CSV table of C-alpha atoms in Angstrom, one decimal:
chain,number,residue,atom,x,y,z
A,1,UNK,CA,0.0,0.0,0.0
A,2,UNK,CA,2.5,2.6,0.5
A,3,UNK,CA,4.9,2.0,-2.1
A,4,UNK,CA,1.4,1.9,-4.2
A,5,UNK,CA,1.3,5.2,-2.3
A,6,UNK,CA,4.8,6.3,-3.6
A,7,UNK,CA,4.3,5.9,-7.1
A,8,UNK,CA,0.7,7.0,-7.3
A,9,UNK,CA,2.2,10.7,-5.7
A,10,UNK,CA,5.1,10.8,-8.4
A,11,UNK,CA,3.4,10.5,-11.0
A,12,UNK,CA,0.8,13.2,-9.9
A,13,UNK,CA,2.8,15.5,-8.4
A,14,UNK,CA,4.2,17.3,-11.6
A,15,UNK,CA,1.1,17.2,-13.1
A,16,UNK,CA,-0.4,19.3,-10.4
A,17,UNK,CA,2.7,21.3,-10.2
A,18,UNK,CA,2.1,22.4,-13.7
A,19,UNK,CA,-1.1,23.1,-13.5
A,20,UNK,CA,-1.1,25.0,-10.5
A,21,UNK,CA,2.1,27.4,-11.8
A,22,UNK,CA,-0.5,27.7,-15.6
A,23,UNK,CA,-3.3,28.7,-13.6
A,24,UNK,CA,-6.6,30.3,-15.9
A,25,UNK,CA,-8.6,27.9,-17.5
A,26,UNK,CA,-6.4,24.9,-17.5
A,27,UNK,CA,-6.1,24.8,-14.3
A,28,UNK,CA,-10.1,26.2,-13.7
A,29,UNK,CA,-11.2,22.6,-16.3
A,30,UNK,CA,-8.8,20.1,-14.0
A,31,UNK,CA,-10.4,21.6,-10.9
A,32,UNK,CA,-13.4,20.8,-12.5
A,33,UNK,CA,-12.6,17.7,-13.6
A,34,UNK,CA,-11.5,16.8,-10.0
A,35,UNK,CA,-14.7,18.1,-8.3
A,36,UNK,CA,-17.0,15.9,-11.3
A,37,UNK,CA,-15.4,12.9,-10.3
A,38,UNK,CA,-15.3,13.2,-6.6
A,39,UNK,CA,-19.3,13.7,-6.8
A,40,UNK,CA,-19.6,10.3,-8.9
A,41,UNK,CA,-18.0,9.1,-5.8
A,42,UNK,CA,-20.1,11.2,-3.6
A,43,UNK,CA,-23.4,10.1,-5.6
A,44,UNK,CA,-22.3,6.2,-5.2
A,45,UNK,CA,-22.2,6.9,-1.1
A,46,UNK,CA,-25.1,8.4,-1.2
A,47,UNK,CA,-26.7,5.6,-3.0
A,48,UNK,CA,-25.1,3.2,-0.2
A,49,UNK,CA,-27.0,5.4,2.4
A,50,UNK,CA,-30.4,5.3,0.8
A,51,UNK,CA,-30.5,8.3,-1.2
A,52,UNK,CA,-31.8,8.0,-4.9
A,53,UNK,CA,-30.8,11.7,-6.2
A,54,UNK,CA,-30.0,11.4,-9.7
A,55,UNK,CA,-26.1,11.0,-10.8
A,56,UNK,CA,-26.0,13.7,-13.8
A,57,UNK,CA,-28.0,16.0,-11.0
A,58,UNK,CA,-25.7,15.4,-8.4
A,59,UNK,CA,-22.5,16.6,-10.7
A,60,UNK,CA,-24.5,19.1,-12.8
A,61,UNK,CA,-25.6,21.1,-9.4
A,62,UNK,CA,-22.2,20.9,-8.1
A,63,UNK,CA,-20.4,22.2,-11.3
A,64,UNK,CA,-22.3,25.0,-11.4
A,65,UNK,CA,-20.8,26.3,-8.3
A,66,UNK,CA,-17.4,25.4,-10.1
A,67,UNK,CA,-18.5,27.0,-12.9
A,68,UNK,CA,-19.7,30.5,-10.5
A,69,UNK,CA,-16.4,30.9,-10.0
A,70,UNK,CA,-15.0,31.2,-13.4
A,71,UNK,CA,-14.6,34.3,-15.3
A,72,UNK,CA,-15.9,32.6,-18.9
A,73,UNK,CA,-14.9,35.6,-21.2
A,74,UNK,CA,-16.5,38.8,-19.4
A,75,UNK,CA,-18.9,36.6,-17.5
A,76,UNK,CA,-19.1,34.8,-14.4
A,77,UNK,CA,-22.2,33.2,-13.2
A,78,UNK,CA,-23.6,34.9,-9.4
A,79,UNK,CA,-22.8,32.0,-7.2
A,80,UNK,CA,-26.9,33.0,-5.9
A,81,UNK,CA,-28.2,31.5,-9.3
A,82,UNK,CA,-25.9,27.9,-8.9
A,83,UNK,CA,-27.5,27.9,-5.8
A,84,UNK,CA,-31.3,28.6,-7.0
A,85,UNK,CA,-30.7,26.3,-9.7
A,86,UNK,CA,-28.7,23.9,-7.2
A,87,UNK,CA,-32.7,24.1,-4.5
A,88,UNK,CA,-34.5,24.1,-8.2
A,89,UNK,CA,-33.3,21.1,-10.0
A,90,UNK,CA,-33.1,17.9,-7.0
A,91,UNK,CA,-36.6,18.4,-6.5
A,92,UNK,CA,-38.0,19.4,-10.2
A,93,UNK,CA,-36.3,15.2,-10.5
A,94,UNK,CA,-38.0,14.3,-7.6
A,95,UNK,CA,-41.3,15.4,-8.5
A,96,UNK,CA,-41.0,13.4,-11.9
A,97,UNK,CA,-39.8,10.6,-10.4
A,98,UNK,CA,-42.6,10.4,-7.7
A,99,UNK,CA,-41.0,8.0,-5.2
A,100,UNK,CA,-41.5,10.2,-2.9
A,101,UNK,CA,-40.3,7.4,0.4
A,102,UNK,CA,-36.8,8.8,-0.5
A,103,UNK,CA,-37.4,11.9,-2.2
A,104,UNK,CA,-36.3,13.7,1.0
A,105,UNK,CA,-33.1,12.1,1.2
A,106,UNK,CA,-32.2,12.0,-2.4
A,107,UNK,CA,-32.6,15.9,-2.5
A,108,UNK,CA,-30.4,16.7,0.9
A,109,UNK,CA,-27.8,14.6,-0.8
A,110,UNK,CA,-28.0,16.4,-4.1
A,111,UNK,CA,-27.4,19.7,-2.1
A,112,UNK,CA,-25.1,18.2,0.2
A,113,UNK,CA,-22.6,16.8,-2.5
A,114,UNK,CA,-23.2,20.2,-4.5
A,115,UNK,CA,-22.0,22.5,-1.5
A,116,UNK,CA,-19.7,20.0,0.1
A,117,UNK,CA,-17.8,19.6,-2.9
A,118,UNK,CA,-18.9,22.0,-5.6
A,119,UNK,CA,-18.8,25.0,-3.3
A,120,UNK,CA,-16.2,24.3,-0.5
A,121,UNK,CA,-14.1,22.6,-2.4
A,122,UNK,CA,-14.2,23.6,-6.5
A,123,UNK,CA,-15.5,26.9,-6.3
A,124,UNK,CA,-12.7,28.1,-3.5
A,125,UNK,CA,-9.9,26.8,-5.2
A,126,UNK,CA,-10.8,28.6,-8.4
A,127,UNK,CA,-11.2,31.6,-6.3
A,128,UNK,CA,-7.8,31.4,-4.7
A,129,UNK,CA,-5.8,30.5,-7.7
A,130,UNK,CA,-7.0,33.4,-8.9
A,131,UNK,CA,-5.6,36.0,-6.1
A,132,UNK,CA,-3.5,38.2,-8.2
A,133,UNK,CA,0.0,38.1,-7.3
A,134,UNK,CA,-0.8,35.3,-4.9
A,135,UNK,CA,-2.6,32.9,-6.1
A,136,UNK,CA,-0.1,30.7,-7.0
A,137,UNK,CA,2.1,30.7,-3.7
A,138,UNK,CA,-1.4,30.2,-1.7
A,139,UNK,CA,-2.1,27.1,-3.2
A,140,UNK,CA,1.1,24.9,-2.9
A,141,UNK,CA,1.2,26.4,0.4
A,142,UNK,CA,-2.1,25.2,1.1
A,143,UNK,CA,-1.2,21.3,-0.5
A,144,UNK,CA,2.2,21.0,0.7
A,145,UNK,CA,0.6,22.2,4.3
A,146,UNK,CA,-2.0,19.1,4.1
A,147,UNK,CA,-1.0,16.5,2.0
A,148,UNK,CA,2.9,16.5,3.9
A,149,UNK,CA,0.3,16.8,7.3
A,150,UNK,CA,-1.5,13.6,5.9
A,151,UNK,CA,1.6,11.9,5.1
A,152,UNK,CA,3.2,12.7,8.2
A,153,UNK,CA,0.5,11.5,10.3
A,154,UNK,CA,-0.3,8.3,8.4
A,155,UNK,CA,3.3,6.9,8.9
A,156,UNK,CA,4.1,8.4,12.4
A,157,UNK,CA,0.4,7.0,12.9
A,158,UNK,CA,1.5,3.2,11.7
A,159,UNK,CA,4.8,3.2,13.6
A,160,UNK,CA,4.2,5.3,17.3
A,161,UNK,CA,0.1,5.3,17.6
A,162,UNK,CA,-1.1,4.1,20.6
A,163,UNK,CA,-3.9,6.4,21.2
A,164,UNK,CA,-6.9,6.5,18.9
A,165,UNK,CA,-8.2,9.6,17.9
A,166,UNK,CA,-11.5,9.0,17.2
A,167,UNK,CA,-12.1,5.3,16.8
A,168,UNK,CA,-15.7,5.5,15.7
A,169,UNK,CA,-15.4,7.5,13.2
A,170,UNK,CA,-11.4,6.7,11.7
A,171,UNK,CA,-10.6,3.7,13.5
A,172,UNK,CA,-6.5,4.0,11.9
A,173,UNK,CA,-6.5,7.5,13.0
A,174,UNK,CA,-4.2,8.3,16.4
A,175,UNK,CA,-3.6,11.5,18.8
A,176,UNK,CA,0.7,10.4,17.9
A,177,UNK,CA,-0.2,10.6,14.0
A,178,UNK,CA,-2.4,13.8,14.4
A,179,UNK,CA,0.4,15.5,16.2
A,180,UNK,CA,2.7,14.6,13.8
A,181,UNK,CA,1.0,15.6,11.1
A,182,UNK,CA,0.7,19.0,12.5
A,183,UNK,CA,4.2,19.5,13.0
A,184,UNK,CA,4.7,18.5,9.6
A,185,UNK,CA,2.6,20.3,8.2
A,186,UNK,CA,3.1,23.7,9.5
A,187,UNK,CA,7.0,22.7,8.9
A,188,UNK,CA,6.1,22.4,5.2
A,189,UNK,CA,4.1,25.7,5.0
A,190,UNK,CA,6.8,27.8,6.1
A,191,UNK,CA,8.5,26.5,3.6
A,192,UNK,CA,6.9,27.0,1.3
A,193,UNK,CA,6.3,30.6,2.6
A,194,UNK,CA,9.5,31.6,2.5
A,195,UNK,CA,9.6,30.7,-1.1
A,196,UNK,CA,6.8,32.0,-2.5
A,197,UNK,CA,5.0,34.2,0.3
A,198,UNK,CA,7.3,35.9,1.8
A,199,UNK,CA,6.5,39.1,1.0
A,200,UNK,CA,2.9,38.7,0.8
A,201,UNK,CA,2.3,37.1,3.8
A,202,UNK,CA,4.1,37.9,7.3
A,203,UNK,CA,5.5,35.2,9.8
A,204,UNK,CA,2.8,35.1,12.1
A,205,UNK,CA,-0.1,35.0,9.7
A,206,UNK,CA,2.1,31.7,8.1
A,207,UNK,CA,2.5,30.0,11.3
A,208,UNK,CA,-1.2,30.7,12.5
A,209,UNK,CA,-2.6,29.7,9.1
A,210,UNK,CA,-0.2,26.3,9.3
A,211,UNK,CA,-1.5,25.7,12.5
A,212,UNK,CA,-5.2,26.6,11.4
A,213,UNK,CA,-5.3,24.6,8.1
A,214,UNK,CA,-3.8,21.7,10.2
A,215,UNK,CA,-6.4,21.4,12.4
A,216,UNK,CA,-9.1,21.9,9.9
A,217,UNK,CA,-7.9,19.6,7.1
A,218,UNK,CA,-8.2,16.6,9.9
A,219,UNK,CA,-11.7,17.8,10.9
A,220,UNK,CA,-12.3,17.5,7.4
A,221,UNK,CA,-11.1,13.9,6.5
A,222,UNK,CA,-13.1,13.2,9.8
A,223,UNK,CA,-15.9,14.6,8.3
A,224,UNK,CA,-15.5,12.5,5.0
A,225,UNK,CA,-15.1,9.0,7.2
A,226,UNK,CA,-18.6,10.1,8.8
A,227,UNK,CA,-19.9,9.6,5.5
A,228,UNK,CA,-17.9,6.2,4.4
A,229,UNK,CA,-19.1,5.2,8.1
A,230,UNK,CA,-22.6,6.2,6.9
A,231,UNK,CA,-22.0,4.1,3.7
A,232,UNK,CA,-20.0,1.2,5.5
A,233,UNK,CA,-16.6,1.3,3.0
A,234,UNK,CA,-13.3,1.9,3.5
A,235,UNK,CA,-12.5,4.2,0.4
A,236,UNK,CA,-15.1,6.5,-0.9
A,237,UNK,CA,-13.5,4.7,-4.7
A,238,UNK,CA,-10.6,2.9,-6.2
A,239,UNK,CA,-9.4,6.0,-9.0
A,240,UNK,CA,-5.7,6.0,-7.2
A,241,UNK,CA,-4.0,3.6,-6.5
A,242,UNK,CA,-2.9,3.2,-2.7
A,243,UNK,CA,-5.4,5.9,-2.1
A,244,UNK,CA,-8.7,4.9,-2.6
A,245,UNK,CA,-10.9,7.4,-4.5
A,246,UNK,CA,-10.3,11.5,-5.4
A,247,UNK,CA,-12.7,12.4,-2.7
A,248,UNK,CA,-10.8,10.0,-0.5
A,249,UNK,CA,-7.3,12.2,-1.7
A,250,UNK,CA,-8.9,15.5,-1.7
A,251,UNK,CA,-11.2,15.3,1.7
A,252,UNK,CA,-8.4,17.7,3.6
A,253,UNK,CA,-9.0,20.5,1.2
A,254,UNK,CA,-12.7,20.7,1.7
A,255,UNK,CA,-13.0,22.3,4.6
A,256,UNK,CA,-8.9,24.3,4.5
A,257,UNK,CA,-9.6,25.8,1.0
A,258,UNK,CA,-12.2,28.2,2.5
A,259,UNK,CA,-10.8,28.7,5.6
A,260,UNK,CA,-7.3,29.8,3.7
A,261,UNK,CA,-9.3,31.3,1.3
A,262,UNK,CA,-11.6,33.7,3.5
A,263,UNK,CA,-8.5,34.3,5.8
A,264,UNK,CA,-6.3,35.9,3.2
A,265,UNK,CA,-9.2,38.0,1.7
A,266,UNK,CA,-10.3,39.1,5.1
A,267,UNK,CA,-7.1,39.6,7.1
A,268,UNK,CA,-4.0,39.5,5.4
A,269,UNK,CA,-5.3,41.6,2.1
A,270,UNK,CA,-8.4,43.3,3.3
A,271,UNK,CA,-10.3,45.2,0.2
């Protein structure tokens, strides 16, 4: 598994490189891409759970909050109509559908996969690629900050965890590994910081946005095992090797993408 791992992560890795440095619409179409395929994933839990929400509708209303973030030559959709349309559509499909014994669920997981992933995830890290002048250095310091956390806390986690973190929900996941991957983390961010941020960002707002996007990013991989708990699997899919699924790859930056995002806009570069 980890050598699976390994190769999986070298063969990615310069692909995201590049399209993180290209930025504009190649990078706006693979975040797209990304957020498409981690709602198949999110429609095929959903169907585990006992939700009957349509597949195209489930992707369709989250790609439209990708899409409200893209600036599609002089136009960018209000993120206030993906939403409309996002409450619209679900139960327009509902209503022809008439099964109405799961019509409730169907719809909160059509608008749960759409914001979940569409919104927190797609739509924020269109948004901060497209920081001018910092968009770039934001993002790698917002991967390197949680996948080298992830890393970092899955093999301190394997060799010194004795203390589970929350055994319920993550049953691999330990306080040792957690720690770890904070450390790690943060270590990782500041080095990337003093790379690329350095004078965008001061010291302190680095180390308290390491330490911030640390602690998010494993509320939100917790927050993706309540649903694989929901759906009783392991991996939320099988796209990567070593990995499981995107979603599985990606569920860190659900919840840190806004809260780097919102944090920059708000109180390092206030407009």
């Amino acid at each position: 598994m980890f050598w699976k791992r390994v190769i999986s992560a070298i063969i990615l890795i310069p692909v995201i490189i590049f399209l993180v440095w290209w930025g504009g619409y190649p990078y706006s179409a693979a975040i797209i891409l990304v957020a498409g395929l981690m709602l198949m994933e999110f429609w095929g839990l959903s169907q585990s759970i006992g939700g009957r929400g349509g597949r195209i509708f489930t992707v369709a209303c989250g790609v439209l909050f990708c899409l409200s973030a893209v600036d599609l030559i002089g136009f960018k959709m209000p993120t206030e109509l993906a939403l409309a349309l996002t409450l619209l559509l679900p139960f327009s499909y509902q209503i022809f559908r008439d099964q109405i014994d799961v019509a409730f669920l169907s719809v909160a997981s059509t608008l749960l996969g759409a914001i979940y992933i569409g919104w927190a995830f797609g739509h924020h890290l269109i948004l901060l690629r497209d920081i001018s002048g910092a968009g770039m250095g934001l993002i790698f310091y917002l991967l390197v900050t949680i996948w080298l956390g992830d890393t970092a806390a899955y093999l301190f986690g394997k060799r010194f965890g004795r203390h589970k973190l929350r055994p319920t929900i993550s049953p691999g996941k330990t306080i040792e590994g957690t720690i770890a991957g904070l450390v790690f983390g943060l270590l990782g961010g500041l080095g990337v910081w003093s790379f690329f941020l350095k004078g965008i960002l001061s010291f302190p707002h680095a180390l308290i946005l390491g330490v911030l996007l640390g602690i998010v990013g494993q509320l939100s991989d917790l927050s993706e095992s309540i649903i694989k708990r929901s759906a009783e699997v392991k991996d939320s899919g099988h796209l990567i090797p070593g990995h499981g699924g995107l979603l599985d790859r990606c569920d860190s930056l659900i919840f840190s993408t806004p809260v780097l995002y919102y944090y920059f806009v708000y109180l390092v570069s206030p407009t």
